[in-house]
Amino acid sequence: MTEPNYQELKAKAISQPLVEHIYTADPSAHVFEGKIYIYPSHDIEAGIPFNDNGDHFGMEDYHVLSLEQPGGATTDHGVALHVADVPWAERQMWAPDAAKKGDTYYFYFPAKAPDGLFRIGVATAKTPYGPFKPEAEAIAGSYSIDPAVFADDDGAYYMYFGGIWGGQLQSYRDNSYSSSHQEPSAEQPALGPRVARLSDDMLQFAEAPREVQILDSDGQPLLAGDNDRRFFEASWLHKYDGTYYFSYSTGDTHFLCYATGDNPYGPFTYQGRILEPVVGWTTHHSICQFEGKWYLFYHDSILSEGVTHLRSVKMTELVHQADGRILTIQPYRD
Ligand code: FUB
């Protein structure tokens, strides 16, 4: 097989990395204090061999990035949280998110505890860029990966989370872990992401996590064998024109897709693709409005010449069409 020409791919890419001095991925973007703040994973070469559990994603800390304007310079605010400072966490600081309530910023992150299971932790700061002070314990009842926190207009905050394979979601049913639980067979409904409203203090779940249903246009759950459309990881929720848009990655088929609903718990009906596959195995994103325009934040592995766990965060404009449908983005020009 011929090696891809990364210089050519770089020239064809619709956007370039926001920073090149470190590798970053899984960007969760929010507008705080009039700027765009991005909460990414900080990819490193941890020297761990590739496997289906994603152990080669051996990240140890988080940096926060910010931009005053799209297209402007990106500031790296340095280390915001390190695994060594989180009492319950041992390794693999994966995709995080952040939220603001009152005058406090809350940083949510998944990591593996010494028992090898992912949990989700929270850390706080008085600035959007930290450094964040972690709680001593993970959020009670949390599991799996990829927390994404949505602030609704009525003041409620919801956390979406979950991811299959390396994200361990297949080992949970009714919020309980068993190593004997497996991914459903192809003709059964796919596993859904989870959602829970957060407590008033933002440090716990206010309720037991519920499974989110993603339905096809006939109102039937997407099936586990529908790899082009079923949920894999990378939950995100945004609201546009009164409609809730749940977006996610299909993992092994490498699409970013979305589904819409009329409330934060779903069900959500599958609508289509947001982003076609990027260079690198993973695809993970966020969507955020800034000064009247919407943007997609995503990553690819062009800068590292295809190394799947050394990714770079990018952004590009996202368009909701007149009927509310999102225009599918091609990450590379022909
Ligand atoms: O960055 C590690 C993992 O890769 C994330 O948690 C997943 O969403 C995938 O992007």
CSV table of C-alpha atoms and ligand atoms in Angstrom, one decimal:
chain,number,residue,atom,x,y,z
A,1,MET,CA,0.0,0.0,0.0
A,2,THR,CA,1.3,3.5,-0.8
A,3,GLU,CA,1.9,5.9,2.0
A,4,PRO,CA,-0.4,8.9,1.9
A,5,ASN,CA,1.2,12.1,0.9
A,6,TYR,CA,0.7,14.2,4.0
A,7,GLN,CA,2.0,17.5,2.4
A,8,GLU,CA,-0.7,17.1,-0.2
A,9,LEU,CA,-3.3,16.3,2.4
A,10,LYS,CA,-2.3,19.3,4.4
A,11,ALA,CA,-2.7,21.5,1.4
A,12,LYS,CA,-6.2,20.0,0.8
A,13,ALA,CA,-7.4,20.3,4.4
A,14,ILE,CA,-10.1,22.9,4.9
A,15,SER,CA,-8.4,24.1,8.1
A,16,GLN,CA,-5.0,23.9,9.8
A,17,PRO,CA,-4.2,22.9,13.5
A,18,LEU,CA,-4.9,25.6,16.0
A,19,VAL,CA,-1.6,24.8,17.8
A,20,GLU,CA,1.4,22.9,16.5
A,21,HIS,CA,3.8,22.9,19.6
A,22,ILE,CA,1.7,20.2,21.3
A,23,TYR,CA,-0.7,17.5,20.0
A,24,THR,CA,-4.3,18.1,21.0
A,25,ALA,CA,-7.6,16.3,20.4
A,26,ASP,CA,-11.3,15.9,21.4
A,27,PRO,CA,-11.9,19.7,21.5
A,28,SER,CA,-14.8,20.9,23.7
A,29,ALA,CA,-15.4,24.5,22.9
A,30,HIS,CA,-17.4,27.2,24.9
A,31,VAL,CA,-17.6,30.9,24.8
A,32,PHE,CA,-16.6,32.3,28.2
A,33,GLU,CA,-15.8,35.9,29.0
A,34,GLY,CA,-16.2,36.9,25.3
A,35,LYS,CA,-13.6,34.5,24.1
A,36,ILE,CA,-13.6,30.9,22.7
A,37,TYR,CA,-12.1,28.5,25.2
A,38,ILE,CA,-11.2,25.0,24.0
A,39,TYR,CA,-10.8,22.1,26.4
A,40,PRO,CA,-8.9,19.3,24.5
A,41,SER,CA,-7.2,16.1,25.3
A,42,HIS,CA,-3.4,16.6,25.4
A,43,ASP,CA,-2.0,13.8,23.2
A,44,ILE,CA,1.5,12.4,23.9
A,45,GLU,CA,3.6,9.4,22.8
A,46,ALA,CA,3.3,7.3,25.9
A,47,GLY,CA,5.1,4.4,24.3
A,48,ILE,CA,2.2,2.0,24.9
A,49,PRO,CA,1.6,-0.5,22.0
A,50,PHE,CA,-1.6,0.0,20.0
A,51,ASN,CA,-4.6,-2.1,21.0
A,52,ASP,CA,-8.4,-2.1,20.7
A,53,ASN,CA,-8.7,-0.8,24.3
A,54,GLY,CA,-7.0,2.4,23.3
A,55,ASP,CA,-4.2,2.0,25.8
A,56,HIS,CA,-1.9,3.9,23.5
A,57,PHE,CA,-4.0,7.0,24.3
A,58,GLY,CA,-1.9,7.4,27.5
A,59,MET,CA,-2.5,11.1,28.2
A,60,GLU,CA,-1.4,12.5,31.5
A,61,ASP,CA,-2.6,16.1,31.7
A,62,TYR,CA,-4.8,18.8,30.1
A,63,HIS,CA,-4.0,22.2,28.6
A,64,VAL,CA,-6.7,24.9,27.9
A,65,LEU,CA,-6.6,26.8,24.7
A,66,SER,CA,-8.3,30.1,23.9
A,67,LEU,CA,-8.9,32.4,20.9
A,68,GLU,CA,-10.2,36.0,20.8
A,69,GLN,CA,-11.5,35.5,17.3
A,70,PRO,CA,-11.8,32.7,14.8
A,71,GLY,CA,-8.7,32.8,12.6
A,72,GLY,CA,-6.8,34.7,15.3
A,73,ALA,CA,-3.9,33.5,17.4
A,74,THR,CA,-4.5,30.6,19.8
A,75,THR,CA,-3.2,30.9,23.4
A,76,ASP,CA,-2.0,27.8,25.2
A,77,HIS,CA,-2.7,28.5,28.9
A,78,GLY,CA,-0.4,25.6,30.0
A,79,VAL,CA,-1.1,22.7,32.3
A,80,ALA,CA,-4.6,23.0,33.8
A,81,LEU,CA,-4.8,19.6,35.5
A,82,HIS,CA,-2.3,16.7,35.8
A,83,VAL,CA,-3.2,13.1,36.6
A,84,ALA,CA,-0.7,13.1,39.5
A,85,ASP,CA,-2.9,15.7,41.3
A,86,VAL,CA,-6.1,13.6,41.0
A,87,PRO,CA,-6.3,11.3,44.0
A,88,TRP,CA,-8.7,8.7,42.5
A,89,ALA,CA,-7.2,8.6,38.9
A,90,GLU,CA,-4.3,6.6,37.7
A,91,ARG,CA,-4.0,7.0,33.9
A,92,GLN,CA,-5.5,7.9,30.5
A,93,MET,CA,-6.9,11.4,30.8
A,94,TRP,CA,-9.3,11.3,27.9
A,95,ALA,CA,-11.7,13.7,26.3
A,96,PRO,CA,-12.8,16.5,28.8
A,97,ASP,CA,-15.4,19.3,28.9
A,98,ALA,CA,-16.1,22.4,31.0
A,99,ALA,CA,-19.0,24.4,32.2
A,100,LYS,CA,-19.6,27.7,34.0
A,101,LYS,CA,-22.1,28.3,36.8
A,102,GLY,CA,-22.1,31.5,38.8
A,103,ASP,CA,-18.4,32.6,39.2
A,104,THR,CA,-17.0,29.0,39.1
A,105,TYR,CA,-15.7,27.0,36.2
A,106,TYR,CA,-16.1,23.2,36.3
A,107,PHE,CA,-13.8,20.9,34.4
A,108,TYR,CA,-15.1,17.3,33.7
A,109,PHE,CA,-12.7,14.6,32.7
A,110,PRO,CA,-12.6,10.8,32.4
A,111,ALA,CA,-9.6,8.7,33.6
A,112,LYS,CA,-8.9,5.2,34.6
A,113,ALA,CA,-8.9,4.4,38.3
A,114,PRO,CA,-6.4,1.8,39.7
A,115,ASP,CA,-9.0,-1.0,39.1
A,116,GLY,CA,-8.8,-0.3,35.4
A,117,LEU,CA,-12.3,1.2,35.1
A,118,PHE,CA,-13.0,4.6,33.7
A,119,ARG,CA,-14.8,7.1,35.9
A,120,ILE,CA,-15.6,10.8,35.4
A,121,GLY,CA,-14.1,13.4,37.7
A,122,VAL,CA,-14.7,17.1,38.3
A,123,ALA,CA,-12.3,19.9,39.2
A,124,THR,CA,-13.0,23.6,39.8
A,125,ALA,CA,-11.4,27.0,39.2
A,126,LYS,CA,-12.3,30.7,39.3
A,127,THR,CA,-10.9,31.2,35.8
A,128,PRO,CA,-11.8,29.4,32.5
A,129,TYR,CA,-8.2,28.3,32.1
A,130,GLY,CA,-7.5,26.9,35.6
A,131,PRO,CA,-5.4,25.5,37.1
A,132,PHE,CA,-8.3,23.3,38.2
A,133,LYS,CA,-8.5,21.8,41.7
A,134,PRO,CA,-9.9,18.2,41.5
A,135,GLU,CA,-12.4,16.7,43.9
A,136,ALA,CA,-11.0,13.8,46.0
A,137,GLU,CA,-13.4,11.2,44.5
A,138,ALA,CA,-14.8,10.7,41.0
A,139,ILE,CA,-18.5,11.6,40.5
A,140,ALA,CA,-20.5,8.9,42.3
A,141,GLY,CA,-22.2,6.5,39.8
A,142,SER,CA,-20.1,7.8,36.9
A,143,TYR,CA,-18.5,5.4,34.4
A,144,SER,CA,-17.1,5.2,30.8
A,145,ILE,CA,-15.7,8.2,29.0
A,146,ASP,CA,-16.3,11.5,27.0
A,147,PRO,CA,-18.3,13.8,29.4
A,148,ALA,CA,-20.0,16.6,27.6
A,149,VAL,CA,-22.0,19.1,29.7
A,150,PHE,CA,-24.9,21.1,28.2
A,151,ALA,CA,-26.3,24.2,29.9
A,152,ASP,CA,-30.0,24.5,29.0
A,153,ASP,CA,-31.8,27.9,28.9
A,154,ASP,CA,-33.8,27.0,32.1
A,155,GLY,CA,-30.6,26.8,34.2
A,156,ALA,CA,-30.4,23.0,34.2
A,157,TYR,CA,-27.1,21.3,33.3
A,158,TYR,CA,-26.9,17.9,31.8
A,159,MET,CA,-23.9,15.6,31.4
A,160,TYR,CA,-23.8,13.2,28.3
A,161,PHE,CA,-21.2,10.5,28.4
A,162,GLY,CA,-20.2,7.0,27.2
A,163,GLY,CA,-18.2,5.3,24.6
A,164,ILE,CA,-18.0,1.6,23.5
A,165,TRP,CA,-14.9,-0.6,23.1
A,166,GLY,CA,-12.0,1.1,24.9
A,167,GLY,CA,-14.6,3.4,26.5
A,168,GLN,CA,-16.1,0.3,28.4
A,169,LEU,CA,-19.8,1.3,27.9
A,170,GLN,CA,-20.5,-2.3,26.6
A,171,SER,CA,-19.8,-3.6,30.2
A,172,TYR,CA,-22.7,-1.6,31.7
A,173,ARG,CA,-26.4,-2.3,31.9
A,174,ASP,CA,-28.7,-0.2,34.1
A,175,ASN,CA,-25.7,1.6,35.4
A,176,SER,CA,-24.1,-1.5,36.7
A,177,TYR,CA,-20.8,-3.0,35.6
A,178,SER,CA,-20.2,-6.6,34.7
A,179,SER,CA,-17.3,-8.0,32.7
A,180,SER,CA,-19.7,-10.5,31.2
A,181,HIS,CA,-21.8,-7.8,29.5
A,182,GLN,CA,-20.9,-7.5,25.8
A,183,GLU,CA,-21.8,-5.2,22.9
A,184,PRO,CA,-25.3,-6.3,21.6
A,185,SER,CA,-25.4,-8.5,18.5
A,186,ALA,CA,-25.9,-6.8,15.2
A,187,GLU,CA,-29.7,-7.1,15.0
A,188,GLN,CA,-30.3,-5.8,18.5
A,189,PRO,CA,-30.6,-2.1,19.4
A,190,ALA,CA,-27.3,-0.3,19.7
A,191,LEU,CA,-26.1,0.8,23.1
A,192,GLY,CA,-27.0,4.5,23.7
A,193,PRO,CA,-25.0,7.2,25.4
A,194,ARG,CA,-26.0,8.2,28.9
A,195,VAL,CA,-27.4,11.5,30.2
A,196,ALA,CA,-27.8,12.7,33.8
A,197,ARG,CA,-28.9,16.1,35.1
A,198,LEU,CA,-26.2,17.6,37.4
A,199,SER,CA,-26.7,18.5,41.0
A,200,ASP,CA,-27.1,22.2,41.9
A,201,ASP,CA,-23.4,22.3,43.1
A,202,MET,CA,-22.3,20.8,39.7
A,203,LEU,CA,-20.2,18.1,41.5
A,204,GLN,CA,-22.6,15.1,41.3
A,205,PHE,CA,-25.4,13.5,39.3
A,206,ALA,CA,-28.8,14.7,40.5
A,207,GLU,CA,-30.3,11.5,39.2
A,208,ALA,CA,-29.4,8.1,37.9
A,209,PRO,CA,-28.0,8.2,34.4
A,210,ARG,CA,-30.5,7.3,31.7
A,211,GLU,CA,-29.8,5.7,28.3
A,212,VAL,CA,-30.4,8.0,25.4
A,213,GLN,CA,-32.3,6.5,22.4
A,214,ILE,CA,-31.2,7.3,18.9
A,215,LEU,CA,-34.0,6.4,16.5
A,216,ASP,CA,-34.3,6.0,12.7
A,217,SER,CA,-36.9,7.9,10.6
A,218,ASP,CA,-39.4,5.1,11.4
A,219,GLY,CA,-39.0,5.6,15.1
A,220,GLN,CA,-37.1,2.4,15.6
A,221,PRO,CA,-33.8,2.3,17.6
A,222,LEU,CA,-30.6,2.2,15.5
A,223,LEU,CA,-29.2,-1.3,15.6
A,224,ALA,CA,-25.8,-2.4,16.9
A,225,GLY,CA,-24.9,-3.6,13.4
A,226,ASP,CA,-25.7,-0.2,11.8
A,227,ASN,CA,-22.0,0.9,12.1
A,228,ASP,CA,-22.4,3.8,9.8
A,229,ARG,CA,-25.0,5.4,12.1
A,230,ARG,CA,-24.9,3.9,15.6
A,231,PHE,CA,-23.4,5.7,18.6
A,232,PHE,CA,-19.8,4.9,19.4
A,233,GLU,CA,-18.4,7.8,21.5
A,234,ALA,CA,-17.9,11.6,21.6
A,235,SER,CA,-21.3,12.9,22.7
A,236,TRP,CA,-22.1,16.6,22.2
A,237,LEU,CA,-25.4,18.5,22.6
A,238,HIS,CA,-26.2,21.9,21.2
A,239,LYS,CA,-29.5,23.7,20.8
A,240,TYR,CA,-30.5,25.5,17.6
A,241,ASP,CA,-33.7,27.3,17.0
A,242,GLY,CA,-35.4,25.5,19.9
A,243,THR,CA,-34.3,22.0,18.8
A,244,TYR,CA,-31.8,19.8,20.7
A,245,TYR,CA,-29.1,18.4,18.4
A,246,PHE,CA,-27.2,15.4,19.8
A,247,SER,CA,-24.0,14.7,17.9
A,248,TYR,CA,-21.5,11.8,18.2
A,249,SER,CA,-18.9,9.7,16.5
A,250,THR,CA,-19.6,6.4,14.8
A,251,GLY,CA,-16.1,5.1,15.8
A,252,ASP,CA,-15.0,2.3,13.5
A,253,THR,CA,-16.8,4.0,10.5
A,254,HIS,CA,-15.3,7.4,11.4
A,255,PHE,CA,-18.3,9.7,10.9
A,256,LEU,CA,-19.5,12.5,13.0
A,257,CYS,CA,-23.3,12.3,12.9
A,258,TYR,CA,-26.3,14.1,14.5
A,259,ALA,CA,-29.8,13.4,15.6
A,260,THR,CA,-32.5,15.8,16.8
A,261,GLY,CA,-35.1,15.9,19.5
A,262,ASP,CA,-37.4,18.2,21.5
A,263,ASN,CA,-35.9,17.7,25.0
A,264,PRO,CA,-32.4,17.0,26.5
A,265,TYR,CA,-33.2,13.4,27.4
A,266,GLY,CA,-34.2,12.5,23.8
A,267,PRO,CA,-35.2,10.3,22.1
A,268,PHE,CA,-33.3,11.8,19.2
A,269,THR,CA,-34.0,11.0,15.5
A,270,TYR,CA,-31.0,10.4,13.3
A,271,GLN,CA,-30.6,13.1,10.7
A,272,GLY,CA,-27.2,12.7,8.9
A,273,ARG,CA,-23.5,13.4,8.9
A,274,ILE,CA,-21.7,16.5,10.1
A,275,LEU,CA,-18.2,15.5,9.1
A,276,GLU,CA,-16.8,12.9,6.7
A,277,PRO,CA,-13.8,10.8,8.0
A,278,VAL,CA,-10.6,12.6,8.8
A,279,VAL,CA,-7.0,11.3,8.8
A,280,GLY,CA,-6.6,9.2,11.9
A,281,TRP,CA,-8.8,6.5,13.4
A,282,THR,CA,-10.8,8.7,15.9
A,283,THR,CA,-13.1,11.6,15.1
A,284,HIS,CA,-14.4,13.8,18.0
A,285,HIS,CA,-15.8,17.3,18.1
A,286,SER,CA,-17.9,20.0,19.6
A,287,ILE,CA,-20.2,22.7,18.2
A,288,CYS,CA,-20.4,26.2,19.5
A,289,GLN,CA,-21.8,29.6,18.5
A,290,PHE,CA,-19.6,32.7,18.5
A,291,GLU,CA,-20.8,36.2,17.5
A,292,GLY,CA,-23.7,34.8,15.4
A,293,LYS,CA,-21.8,32.1,13.6
A,294,TRP,CA,-21.6,28.4,14.4
A,295,TYR,CA,-18.3,26.4,14.4
A,296,LEU,CA,-17.3,22.8,14.4
A,297,PHE,CA,-14.2,22.0,16.5
A,298,TYR,CA,-12.6,18.7,15.5
A,299,HIS,CA,-9.2,17.0,15.1
A,300,ASP,CA,-7.2,15.0,12.6
A,301,SER,CA,-3.7,13.4,12.5
A,302,ILE,CA,-2.2,15.1,9.5
A,303,LEU,CA,0.5,17.0,11.6
A,304,SER,CA,1.8,13.7,13.0
A,305,GLU,CA,1.6,12.1,9.5
A,306,GLY,CA,-1.2,9.7,10.4
A,307,VAL,CA,-0.3,8.7,14.0
A,308,THR,CA,-3.7,8.0,15.3
A,309,HIS,CA,-3.0,9.0,19.0
A,310,LEU,CA,-1.1,12.2,18.0
A,311,ARG,CA,-3.9,14.5,16.8
A,312,SER,CA,-4.4,18.3,16.2
A,313,VAL,CA,-7.4,20.4,17.0
A,314,LYS,CA,-9.0,22.4,14.2
A,315,MET,CA,-12.1,24.5,13.7
A,316,THR,CA,-14.3,25.4,10.7
A,317,GLU,CA,-17.6,27.1,10.2
A,318,LEU,CA,-20.7,24.9,10.5
A,319,VAL,CA,-23.9,25.8,8.7
A,320,HIS,CA,-27.5,25.0,9.8
A,321,GLN,CA,-29.6,25.2,6.6
A,322,ALA,CA,-33.0,26.9,6.4
A,323,ASP,CA,-34.7,23.6,7.3
A,324,GLY,CA,-32.4,23.2,10.3
A,325,ARG,CA,-30.3,20.4,8.7
A,326,ILE,CA,-26.6,20.6,9.1
A,327,LEU,CA,-24.6,20.9,5.9
A,328,THR,CA,-22.1,17.9,5.8
A,329,ILE,CA,-18.5,19.1,5.9
A,330,GLN,CA,-15.8,17.5,3.7
A,331,PRO,CA,-12.5,17.9,5.7
A,332,TYR,CA,-10.3,17.8,2.6
A,333,ARG,CA,-10.9,19.4,-0.8
A,334,ASP,CA,-10.7,17.1,-3.9
B,1,FUB,O1,-8.8,10.8,23.2
B,1,FUB,C1,-9.1,9.5,23.7
B,1,FUB,C2,-10.3,9.0,23.1
B,1,FUB,O2,-10.2,9.0,21.7
B,1,FUB,C3,-11.5,9.9,23.3
B,1,FUB,O3,-12.0,9.8,24.6
B,1,FUB,C4,-12.4,9.4,22.3
B,1,FUB,O4,-13.6,10.1,22.1
B,1,FUB,C5,-11.5,9.4,21.1
B,1,FUB,O5,-11.4,10.6,20.5
